[in-house]
PDB file of C-alpha atoms and ligand atoms in Angstrom:
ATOM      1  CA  UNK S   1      58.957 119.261  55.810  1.00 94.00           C
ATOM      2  CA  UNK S   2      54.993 118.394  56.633  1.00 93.00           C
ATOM      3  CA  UNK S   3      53.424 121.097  54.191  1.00 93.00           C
ATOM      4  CA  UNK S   4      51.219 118.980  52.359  1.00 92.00           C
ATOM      5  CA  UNK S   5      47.839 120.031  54.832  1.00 91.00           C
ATOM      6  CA  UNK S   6      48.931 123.193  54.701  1.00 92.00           C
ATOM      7  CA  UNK S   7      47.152 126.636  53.432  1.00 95.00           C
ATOM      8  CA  UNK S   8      48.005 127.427  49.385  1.00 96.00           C
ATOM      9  CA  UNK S   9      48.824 130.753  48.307  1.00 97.00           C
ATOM     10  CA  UNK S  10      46.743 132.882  46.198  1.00 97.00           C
ATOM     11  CA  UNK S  11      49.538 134.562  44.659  1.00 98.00           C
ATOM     12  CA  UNK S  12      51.136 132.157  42.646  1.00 97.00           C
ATOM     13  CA  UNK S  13      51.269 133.233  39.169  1.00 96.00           C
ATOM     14  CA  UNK S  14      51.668 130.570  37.080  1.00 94.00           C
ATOM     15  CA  UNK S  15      53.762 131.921  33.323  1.00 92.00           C
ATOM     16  CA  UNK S  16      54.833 128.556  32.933  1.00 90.00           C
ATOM     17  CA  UNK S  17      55.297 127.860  28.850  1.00 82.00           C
ATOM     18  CA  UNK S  18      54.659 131.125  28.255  1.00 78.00           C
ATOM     19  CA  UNK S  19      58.035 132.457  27.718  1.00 62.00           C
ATOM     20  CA  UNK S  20      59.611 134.864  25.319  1.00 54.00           C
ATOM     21  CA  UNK S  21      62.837 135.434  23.884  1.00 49.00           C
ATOM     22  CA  UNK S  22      65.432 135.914  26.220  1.00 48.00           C
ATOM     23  CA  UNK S  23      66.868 139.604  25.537  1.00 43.00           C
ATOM     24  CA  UNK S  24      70.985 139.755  25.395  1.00 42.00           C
ATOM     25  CA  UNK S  25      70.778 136.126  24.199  1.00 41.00           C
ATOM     26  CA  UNK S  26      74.330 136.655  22.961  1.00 41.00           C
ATOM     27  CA  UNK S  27      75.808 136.273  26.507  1.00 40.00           C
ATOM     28  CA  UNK S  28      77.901 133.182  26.913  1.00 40.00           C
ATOM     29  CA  UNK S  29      76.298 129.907  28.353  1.00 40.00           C
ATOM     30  CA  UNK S  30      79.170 130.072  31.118  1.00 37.00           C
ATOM     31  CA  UNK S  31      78.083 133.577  32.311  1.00 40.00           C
ATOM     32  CA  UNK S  32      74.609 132.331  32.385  1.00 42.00           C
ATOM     33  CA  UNK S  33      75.503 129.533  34.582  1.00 40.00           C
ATOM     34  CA  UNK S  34      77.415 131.675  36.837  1.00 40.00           C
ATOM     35  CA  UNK S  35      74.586 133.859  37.040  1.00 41.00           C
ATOM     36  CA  UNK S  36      72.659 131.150  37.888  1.00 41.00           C
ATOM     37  CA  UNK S  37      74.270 130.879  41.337  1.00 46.00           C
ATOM     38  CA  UNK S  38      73.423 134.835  42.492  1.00 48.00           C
ATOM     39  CA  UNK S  39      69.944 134.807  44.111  1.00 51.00           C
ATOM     40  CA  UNK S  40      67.970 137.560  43.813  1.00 47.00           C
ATOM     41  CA  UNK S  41      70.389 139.734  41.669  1.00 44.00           C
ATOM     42  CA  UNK S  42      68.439 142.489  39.468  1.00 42.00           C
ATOM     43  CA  UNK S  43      68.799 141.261  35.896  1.00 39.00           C
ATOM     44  CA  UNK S  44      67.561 144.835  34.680  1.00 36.00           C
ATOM     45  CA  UNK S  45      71.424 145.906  35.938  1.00 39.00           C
ATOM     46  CA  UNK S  46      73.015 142.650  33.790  1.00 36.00           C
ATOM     47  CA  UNK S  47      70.471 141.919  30.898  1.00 34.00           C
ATOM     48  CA  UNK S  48      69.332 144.272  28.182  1.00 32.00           C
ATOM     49  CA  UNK S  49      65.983 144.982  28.517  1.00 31.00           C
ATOM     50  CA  UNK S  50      64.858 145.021  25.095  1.00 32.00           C
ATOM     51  CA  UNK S  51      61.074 144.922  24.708  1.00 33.00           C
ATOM     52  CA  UNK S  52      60.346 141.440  24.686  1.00 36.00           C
ATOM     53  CA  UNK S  53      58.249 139.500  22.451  1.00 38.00           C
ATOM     54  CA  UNK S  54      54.741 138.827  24.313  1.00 39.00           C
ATOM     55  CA  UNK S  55      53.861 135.839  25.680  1.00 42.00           C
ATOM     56  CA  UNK S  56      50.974 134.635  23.884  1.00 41.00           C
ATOM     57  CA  UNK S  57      48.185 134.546  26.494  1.00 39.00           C
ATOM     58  CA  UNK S  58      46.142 131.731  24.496  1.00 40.00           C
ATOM     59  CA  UNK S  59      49.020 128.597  25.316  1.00 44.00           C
ATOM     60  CA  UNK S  60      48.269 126.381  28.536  1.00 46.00           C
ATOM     61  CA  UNK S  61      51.540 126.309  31.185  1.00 50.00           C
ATOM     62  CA  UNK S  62      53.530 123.564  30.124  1.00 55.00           C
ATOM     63  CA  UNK S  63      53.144 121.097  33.454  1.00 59.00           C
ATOM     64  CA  UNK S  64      54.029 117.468  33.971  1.00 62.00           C
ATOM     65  CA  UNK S  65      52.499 115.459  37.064  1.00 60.00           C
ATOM     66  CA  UNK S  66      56.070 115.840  39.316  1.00 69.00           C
ATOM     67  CA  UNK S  67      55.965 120.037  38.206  1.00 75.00           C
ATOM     68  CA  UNK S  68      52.434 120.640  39.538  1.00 85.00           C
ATOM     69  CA  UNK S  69      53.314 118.583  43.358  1.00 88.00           C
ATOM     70  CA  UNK S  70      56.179 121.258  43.095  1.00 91.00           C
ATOM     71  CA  UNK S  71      53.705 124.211  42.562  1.00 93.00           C
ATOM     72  CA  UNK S  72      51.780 122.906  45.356  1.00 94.00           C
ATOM     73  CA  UNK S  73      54.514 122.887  47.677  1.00 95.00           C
ATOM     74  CA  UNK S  74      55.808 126.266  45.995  1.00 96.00           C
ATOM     75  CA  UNK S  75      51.809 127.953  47.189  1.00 97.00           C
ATOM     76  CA  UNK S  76      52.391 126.435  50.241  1.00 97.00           C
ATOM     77  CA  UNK S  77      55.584 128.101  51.086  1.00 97.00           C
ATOM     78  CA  UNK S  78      54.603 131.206  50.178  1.00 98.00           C
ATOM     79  CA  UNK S  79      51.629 130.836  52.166  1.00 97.00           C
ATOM     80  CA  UNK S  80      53.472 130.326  55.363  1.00 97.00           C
ATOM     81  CA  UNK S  81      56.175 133.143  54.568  1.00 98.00           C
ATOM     82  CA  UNK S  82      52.609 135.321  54.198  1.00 98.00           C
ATOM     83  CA  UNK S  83      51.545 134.087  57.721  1.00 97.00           C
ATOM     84  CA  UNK S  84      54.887 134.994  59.942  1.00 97.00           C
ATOM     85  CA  UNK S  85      55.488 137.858  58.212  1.00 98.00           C
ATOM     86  CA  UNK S  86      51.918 139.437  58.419  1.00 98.00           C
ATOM     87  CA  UNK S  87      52.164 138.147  62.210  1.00 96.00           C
ATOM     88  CA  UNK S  88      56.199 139.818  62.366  1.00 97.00           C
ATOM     89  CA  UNK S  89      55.002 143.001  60.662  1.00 97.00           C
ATOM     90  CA  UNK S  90      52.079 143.653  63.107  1.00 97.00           C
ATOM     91  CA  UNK S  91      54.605 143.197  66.127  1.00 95.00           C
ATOM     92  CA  UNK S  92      56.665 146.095  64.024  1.00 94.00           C
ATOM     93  CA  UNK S  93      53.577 147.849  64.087  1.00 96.00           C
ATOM     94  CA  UNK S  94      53.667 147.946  60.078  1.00 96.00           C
ATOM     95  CA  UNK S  95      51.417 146.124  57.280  1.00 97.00           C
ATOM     96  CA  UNK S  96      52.747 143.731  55.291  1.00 98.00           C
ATOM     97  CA  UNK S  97      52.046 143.379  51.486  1.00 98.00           C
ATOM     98  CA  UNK S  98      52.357 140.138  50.235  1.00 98.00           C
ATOM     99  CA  UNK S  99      54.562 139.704  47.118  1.00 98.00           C
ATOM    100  CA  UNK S 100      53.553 137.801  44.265  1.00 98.00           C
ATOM    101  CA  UNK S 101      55.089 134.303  42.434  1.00 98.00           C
ATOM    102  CA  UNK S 102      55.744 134.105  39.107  1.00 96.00           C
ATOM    103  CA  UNK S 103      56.666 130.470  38.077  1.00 95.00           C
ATOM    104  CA  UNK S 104      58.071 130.767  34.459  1.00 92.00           C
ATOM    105  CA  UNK S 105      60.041 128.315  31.937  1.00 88.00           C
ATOM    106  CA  UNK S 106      62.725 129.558  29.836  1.00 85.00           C
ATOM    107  CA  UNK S 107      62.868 133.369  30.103  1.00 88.00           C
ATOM    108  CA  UNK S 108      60.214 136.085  31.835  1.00 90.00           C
ATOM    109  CA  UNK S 109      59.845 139.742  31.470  1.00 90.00           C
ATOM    110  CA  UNK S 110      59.452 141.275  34.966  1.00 92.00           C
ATOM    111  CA  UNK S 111      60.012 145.232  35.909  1.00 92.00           C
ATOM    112  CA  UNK S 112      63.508 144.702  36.085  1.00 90.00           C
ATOM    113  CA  UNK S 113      64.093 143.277  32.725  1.00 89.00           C
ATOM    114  CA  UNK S 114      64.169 140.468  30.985  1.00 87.00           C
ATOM    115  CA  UNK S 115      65.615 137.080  32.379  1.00 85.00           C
ATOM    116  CA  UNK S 116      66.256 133.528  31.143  1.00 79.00           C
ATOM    117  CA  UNK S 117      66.048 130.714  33.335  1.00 72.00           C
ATOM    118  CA  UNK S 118      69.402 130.354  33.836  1.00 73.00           C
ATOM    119  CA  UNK S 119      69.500 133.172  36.130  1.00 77.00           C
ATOM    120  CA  UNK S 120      68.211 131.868  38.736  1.00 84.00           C
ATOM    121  CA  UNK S 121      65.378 132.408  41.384  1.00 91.00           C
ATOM    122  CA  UNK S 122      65.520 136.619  41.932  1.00 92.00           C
ATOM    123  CA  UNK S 123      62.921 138.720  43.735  1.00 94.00           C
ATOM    124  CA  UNK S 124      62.164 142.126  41.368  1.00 94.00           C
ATOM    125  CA  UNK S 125      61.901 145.386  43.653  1.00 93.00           C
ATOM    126  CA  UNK S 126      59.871 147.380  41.410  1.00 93.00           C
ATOM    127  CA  UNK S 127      56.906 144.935  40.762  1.00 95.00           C
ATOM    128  CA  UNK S 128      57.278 143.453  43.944  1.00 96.00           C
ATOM    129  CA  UNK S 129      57.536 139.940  42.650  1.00 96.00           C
ATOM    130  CA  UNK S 130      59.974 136.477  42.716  1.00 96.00           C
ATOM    131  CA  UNK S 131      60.214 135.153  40.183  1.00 95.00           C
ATOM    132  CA  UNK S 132      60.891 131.153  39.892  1.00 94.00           C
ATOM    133  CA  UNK S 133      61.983 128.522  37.315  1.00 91.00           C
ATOM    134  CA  UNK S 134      60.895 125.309  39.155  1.00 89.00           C
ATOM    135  CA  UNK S 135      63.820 123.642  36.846  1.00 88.00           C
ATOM    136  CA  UNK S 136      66.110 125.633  39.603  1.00 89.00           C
ATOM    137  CA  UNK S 137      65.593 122.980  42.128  1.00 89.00           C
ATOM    138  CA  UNK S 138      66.353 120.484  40.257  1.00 87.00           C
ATOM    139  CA  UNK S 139      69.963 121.938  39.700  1.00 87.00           C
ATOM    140  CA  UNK S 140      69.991 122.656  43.584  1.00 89.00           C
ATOM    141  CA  UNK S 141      69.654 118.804  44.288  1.00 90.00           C
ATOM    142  CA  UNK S 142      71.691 118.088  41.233  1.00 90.00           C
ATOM    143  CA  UNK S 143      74.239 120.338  40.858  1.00 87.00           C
ATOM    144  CA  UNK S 144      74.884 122.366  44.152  1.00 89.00           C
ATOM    145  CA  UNK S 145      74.268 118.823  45.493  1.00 91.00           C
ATOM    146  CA  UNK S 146      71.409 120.096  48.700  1.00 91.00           C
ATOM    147  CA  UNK S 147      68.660 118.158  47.962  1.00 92.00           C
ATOM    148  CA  UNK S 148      65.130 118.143  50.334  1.00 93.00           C
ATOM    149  CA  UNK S 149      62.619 120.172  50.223  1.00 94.00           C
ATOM    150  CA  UNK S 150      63.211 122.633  53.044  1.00 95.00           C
ATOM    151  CA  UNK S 151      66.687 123.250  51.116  1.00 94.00           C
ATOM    152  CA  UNK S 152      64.124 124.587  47.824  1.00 95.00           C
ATOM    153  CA  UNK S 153      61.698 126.516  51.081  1.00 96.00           C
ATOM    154  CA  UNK S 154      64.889 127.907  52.186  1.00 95.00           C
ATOM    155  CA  UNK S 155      65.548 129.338  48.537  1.00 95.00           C
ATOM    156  CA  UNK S 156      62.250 130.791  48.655  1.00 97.00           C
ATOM    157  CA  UNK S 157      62.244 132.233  52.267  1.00 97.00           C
ATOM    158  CA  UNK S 158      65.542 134.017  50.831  1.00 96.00           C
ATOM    159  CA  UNK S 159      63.897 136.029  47.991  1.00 96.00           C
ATOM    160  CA  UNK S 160      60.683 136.825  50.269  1.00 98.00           C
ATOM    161  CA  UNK S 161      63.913 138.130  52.453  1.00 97.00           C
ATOM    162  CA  UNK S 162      64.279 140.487  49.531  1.00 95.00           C
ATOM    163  CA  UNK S 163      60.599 141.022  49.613  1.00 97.00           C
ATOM    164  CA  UNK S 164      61.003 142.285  53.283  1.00 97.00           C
ATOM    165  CA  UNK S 165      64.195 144.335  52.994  1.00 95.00           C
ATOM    166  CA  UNK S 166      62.112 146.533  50.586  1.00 94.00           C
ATOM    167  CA  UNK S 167      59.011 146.791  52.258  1.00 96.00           C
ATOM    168  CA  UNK S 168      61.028 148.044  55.449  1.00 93.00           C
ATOM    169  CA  UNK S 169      64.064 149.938  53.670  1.00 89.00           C
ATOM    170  CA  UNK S 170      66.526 148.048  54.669  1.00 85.00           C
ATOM    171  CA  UNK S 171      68.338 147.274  51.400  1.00 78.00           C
ATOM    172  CA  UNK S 172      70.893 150.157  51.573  1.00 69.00           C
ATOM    173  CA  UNK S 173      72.351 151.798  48.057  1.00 70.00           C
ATOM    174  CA  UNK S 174      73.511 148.934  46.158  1.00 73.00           C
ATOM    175  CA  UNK S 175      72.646 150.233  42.903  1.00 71.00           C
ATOM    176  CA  UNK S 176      74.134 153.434  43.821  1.00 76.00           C
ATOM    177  CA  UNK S 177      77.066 151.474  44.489  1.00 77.00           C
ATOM    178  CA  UNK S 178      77.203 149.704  41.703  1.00 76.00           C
ATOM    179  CA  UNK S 179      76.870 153.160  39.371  1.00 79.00           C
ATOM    180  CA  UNK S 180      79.925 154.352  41.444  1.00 82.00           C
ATOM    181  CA  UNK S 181      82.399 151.764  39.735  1.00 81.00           C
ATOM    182  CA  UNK S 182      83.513 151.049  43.534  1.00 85.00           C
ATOM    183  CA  UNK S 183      83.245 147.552  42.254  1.00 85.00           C
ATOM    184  CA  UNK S 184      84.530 146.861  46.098  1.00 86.00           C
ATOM    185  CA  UNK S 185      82.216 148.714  47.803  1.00 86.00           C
ATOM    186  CA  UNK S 186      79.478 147.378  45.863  1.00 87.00           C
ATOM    187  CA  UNK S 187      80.526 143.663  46.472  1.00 89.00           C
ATOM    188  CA  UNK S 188      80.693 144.529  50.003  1.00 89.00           C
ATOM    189  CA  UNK S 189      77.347 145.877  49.880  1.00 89.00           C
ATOM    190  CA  UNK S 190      75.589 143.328  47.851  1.00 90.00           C
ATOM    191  CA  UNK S 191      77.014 140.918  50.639  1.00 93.00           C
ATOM    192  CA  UNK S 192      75.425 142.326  53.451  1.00 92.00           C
ATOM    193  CA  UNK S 193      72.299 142.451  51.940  1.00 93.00           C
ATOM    194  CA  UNK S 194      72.093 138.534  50.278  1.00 94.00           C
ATOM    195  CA  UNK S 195      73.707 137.598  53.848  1.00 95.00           C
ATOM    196  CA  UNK S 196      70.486 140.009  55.796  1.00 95.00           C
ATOM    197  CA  UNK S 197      68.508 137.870  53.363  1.00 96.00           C
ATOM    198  CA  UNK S 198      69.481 134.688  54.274  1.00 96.00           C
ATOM    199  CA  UNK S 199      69.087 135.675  58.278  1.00 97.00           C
ATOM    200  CA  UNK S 200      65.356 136.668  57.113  1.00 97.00           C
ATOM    201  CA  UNK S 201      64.554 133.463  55.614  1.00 97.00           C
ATOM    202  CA  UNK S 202      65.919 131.644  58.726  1.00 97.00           C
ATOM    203  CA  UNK S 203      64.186 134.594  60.774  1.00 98.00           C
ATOM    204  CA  UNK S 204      60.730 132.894  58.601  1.00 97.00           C
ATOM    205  CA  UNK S 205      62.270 129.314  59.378  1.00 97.00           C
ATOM    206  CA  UNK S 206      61.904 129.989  62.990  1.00 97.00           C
ATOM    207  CA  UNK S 207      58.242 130.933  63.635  1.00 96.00           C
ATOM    208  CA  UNK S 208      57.037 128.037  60.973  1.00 92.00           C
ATOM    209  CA  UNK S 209      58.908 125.816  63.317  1.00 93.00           C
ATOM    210  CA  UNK S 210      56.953 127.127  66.417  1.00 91.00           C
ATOM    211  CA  UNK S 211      53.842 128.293  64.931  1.00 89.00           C
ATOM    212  CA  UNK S 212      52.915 125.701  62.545  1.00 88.00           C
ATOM    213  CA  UNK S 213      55.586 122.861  63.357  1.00 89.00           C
ATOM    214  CA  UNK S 214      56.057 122.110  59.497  1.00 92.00           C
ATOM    215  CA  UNK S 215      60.023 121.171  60.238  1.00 92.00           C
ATOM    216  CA  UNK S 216      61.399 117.799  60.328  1.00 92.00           C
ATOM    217  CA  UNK S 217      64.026 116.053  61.516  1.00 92.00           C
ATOM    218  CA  UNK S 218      66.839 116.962  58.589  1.00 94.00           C
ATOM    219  CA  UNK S 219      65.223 119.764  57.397  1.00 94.00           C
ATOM    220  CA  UNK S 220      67.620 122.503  59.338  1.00 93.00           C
ATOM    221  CA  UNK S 221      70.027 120.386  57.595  1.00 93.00           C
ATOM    222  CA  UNK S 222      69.150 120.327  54.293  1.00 94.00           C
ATOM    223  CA  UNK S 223      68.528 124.585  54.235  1.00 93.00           C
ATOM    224  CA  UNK S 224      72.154 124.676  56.079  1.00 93.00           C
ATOM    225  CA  UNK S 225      73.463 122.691  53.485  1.00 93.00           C
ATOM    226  CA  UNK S 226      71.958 124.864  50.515  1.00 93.00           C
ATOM    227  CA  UNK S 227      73.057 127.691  51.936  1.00 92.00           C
ATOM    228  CA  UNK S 228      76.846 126.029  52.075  1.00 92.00           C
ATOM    229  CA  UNK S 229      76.592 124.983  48.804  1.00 91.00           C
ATOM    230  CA  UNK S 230      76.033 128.657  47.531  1.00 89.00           C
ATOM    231  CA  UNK S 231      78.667 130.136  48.963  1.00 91.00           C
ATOM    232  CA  UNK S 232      80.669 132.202  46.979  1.00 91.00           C
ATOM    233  CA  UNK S 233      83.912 130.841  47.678  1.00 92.00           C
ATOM    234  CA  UNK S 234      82.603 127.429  46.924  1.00 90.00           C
ATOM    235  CA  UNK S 235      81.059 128.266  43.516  1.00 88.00           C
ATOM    236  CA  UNK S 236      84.266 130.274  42.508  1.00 90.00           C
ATOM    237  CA  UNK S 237      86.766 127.380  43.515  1.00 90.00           C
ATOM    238  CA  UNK S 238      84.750 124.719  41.552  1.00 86.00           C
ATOM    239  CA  UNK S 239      84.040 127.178  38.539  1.00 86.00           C
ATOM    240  CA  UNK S 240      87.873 129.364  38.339  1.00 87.00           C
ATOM    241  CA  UNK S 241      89.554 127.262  40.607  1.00 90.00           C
ATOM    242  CA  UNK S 242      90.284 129.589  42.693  1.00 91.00           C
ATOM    243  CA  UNK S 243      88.664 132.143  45.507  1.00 92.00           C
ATOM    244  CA  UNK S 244      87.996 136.457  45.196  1.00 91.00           C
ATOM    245  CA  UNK S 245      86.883 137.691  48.078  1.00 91.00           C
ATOM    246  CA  UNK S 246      87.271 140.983  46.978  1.00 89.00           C
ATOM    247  CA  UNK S 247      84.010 139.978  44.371  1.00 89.00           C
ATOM    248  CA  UNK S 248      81.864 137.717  46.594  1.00 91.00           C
ATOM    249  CA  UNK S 249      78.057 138.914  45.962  1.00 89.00           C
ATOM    250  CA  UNK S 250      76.360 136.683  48.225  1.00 92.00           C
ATOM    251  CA  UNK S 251      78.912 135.929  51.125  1.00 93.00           C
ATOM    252  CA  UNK S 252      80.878 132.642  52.012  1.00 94.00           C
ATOM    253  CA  UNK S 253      79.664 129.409  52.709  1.00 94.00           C
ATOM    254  CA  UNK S 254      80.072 130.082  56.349  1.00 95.00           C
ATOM    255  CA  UNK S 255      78.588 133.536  56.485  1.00 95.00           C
ATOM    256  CA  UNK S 256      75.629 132.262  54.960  1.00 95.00           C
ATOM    257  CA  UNK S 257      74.972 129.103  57.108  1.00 95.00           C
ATOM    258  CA  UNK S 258      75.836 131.828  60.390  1.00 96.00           C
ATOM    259  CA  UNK S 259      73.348 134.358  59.049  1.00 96.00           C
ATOM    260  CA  UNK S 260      70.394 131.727  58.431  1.00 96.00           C
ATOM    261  CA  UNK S 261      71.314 130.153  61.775  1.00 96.00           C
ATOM    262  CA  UNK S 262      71.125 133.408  63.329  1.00 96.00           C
ATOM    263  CA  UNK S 263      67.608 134.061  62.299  1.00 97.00           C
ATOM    264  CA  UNK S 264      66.803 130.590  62.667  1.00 97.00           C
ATOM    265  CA  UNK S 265      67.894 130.947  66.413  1.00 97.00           C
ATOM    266  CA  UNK S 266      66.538 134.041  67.830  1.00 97.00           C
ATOM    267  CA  UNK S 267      63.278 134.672  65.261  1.00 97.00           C
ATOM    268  CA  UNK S 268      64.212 138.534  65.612  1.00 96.00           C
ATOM    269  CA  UNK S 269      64.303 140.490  62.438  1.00 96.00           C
ATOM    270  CA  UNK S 270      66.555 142.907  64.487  1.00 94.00           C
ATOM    271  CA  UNK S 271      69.278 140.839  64.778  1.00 95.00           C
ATOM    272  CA  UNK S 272      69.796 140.679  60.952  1.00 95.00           C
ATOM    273  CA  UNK S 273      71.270 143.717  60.650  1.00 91.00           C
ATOM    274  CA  UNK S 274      74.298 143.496  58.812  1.00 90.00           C
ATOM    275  CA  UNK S 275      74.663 146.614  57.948  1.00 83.00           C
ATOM    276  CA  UNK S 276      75.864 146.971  62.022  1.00 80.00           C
ATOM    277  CA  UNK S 277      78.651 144.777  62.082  1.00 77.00           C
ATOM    278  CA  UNK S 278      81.515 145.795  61.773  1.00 75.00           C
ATOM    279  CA  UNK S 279      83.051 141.745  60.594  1.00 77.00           C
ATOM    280  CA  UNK S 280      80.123 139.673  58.741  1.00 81.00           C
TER     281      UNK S 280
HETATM  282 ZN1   ZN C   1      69.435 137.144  47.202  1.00 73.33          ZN
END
């Protein structure tokens, strides 16, 4: 990806070494790790949200040389997800309002709860923010094997996706769902909205290619290939063994490479509705 010329972010907020203590911290390391591979779940429905301890505001971010090229190319991204979106929003005829950053080591309290690290990148509705532990990509090259940096743009282009599904309502009644105990239903649900996501960020994917021409050759590639290597049915078969359909979150490896491709392709947020078809 050619990002390094490119225009920086002003709403990066960096919490980095600043952590607290992890609320809930009795939850297995396996269920962390699994929880690790759900983008942009709400940890405020998994996590306690005990107060947390405060961050002490006097400690600098913990940074090494490599981490702050990665917070460069984090502002960046977000910078170019700000420019298509405020450009796809005016064609909508709305305003959009840019979501903040948070980069944070260990745990972070957002207005969802309190989350560790190991929960992965997540976008928090009610404060309008993603939240990011830049360790994440290192476990997307390492152990979800999708290295390249368009693969870690992709990740954020999904939870601005989340970003955009609230601004414009389009994130249906998960949590209602959820409450029901129609554990089915809300699997279902929670599909079509990760899988909307994912045709957002490809939606994104396709006007930084024509606007700004920031894509390389391989970088389609290396987003297709995150988005394979979070598939639900490929995380469950190397973690259980075996595959649940009946309690995918995020979709299949296949729906999520065909919903990124399809907003990749046609660069219409109106094609992303999954809440319209009838097969995903
Ligand atoms: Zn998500």
């Amino acid at each position: 990806m050619r990002w390094t010329g490119g225009r920086r972010s002003s709403n990066v907020e960096d919490r980095r070494g600043m952590g607290g203590v992890v609320a809930g911290g009795g939850i297995g390391g396996v269920v962390l790790l699994l929880l690790a591979l759900f983008f942009g779940f709400d940890p405020g429905a998994m996590l306690d949200t005990e107060p947390p301890v405060v961050p002490g505001g006097s400690q600098a971010p913990a940074t090494s040389p490599g981490q702050d090229d990665l917070r460069d190319f984090v502002s960046v991204v977000l910078a170019d997800t700000e420019d298509t979106w405020h450009e796809i929003f005016r064609s909508l005829g709305r305003e959009y309002r840019e979501p903040k950053l948070v980069l944070f080591t260990g745990s972070v309290q957002s207005a969802c709860g309190m989350a560790g690290a190991a929960v992965g990148p997540f976008y928090c509705p009610s404060d309008h923010k993603l939240y990011l532990d830049l360790d994440f990509f290192r476990a997307l090259r390492d152990r979800f094997r999708a290295p390249g940096d368009f693969a870690q743009a992709y990740v954020i282009a999904h939870e601005v996706g989340h970003h955009v599904q609230t601004l414009l309502g389009l994130t249906g009644d998960v949590t209602a769902a959820r409450d029901s105990g129609d554990r089915t239903r809300a699997s279902a649900m929670s599909v079509r909205v990760e899988l909307q996501a994912d045709c957002l960020a490809g939606v994104w994917a396709h006007h930084a290619r024509q606007s700004r021409d920031i894509l390389e050759e391989g970088d389609l590639e290396e987003a297709l290939g995150a988005a394979a290597a979070i598939g639900d049915d490929r995380l469950q078969r190397e973690s259980r063994g075996r595959v649940a359909p009946e309690t995918f979150t995020h979709g299949s490896s296949r729906q999520r490479v065909q919903w990124f491709g399809r907003g990749f392709e046609t660069g219409e947020v109106r094609r992303c509705d999954t809440s319209r078809e009838a097969e995903l």
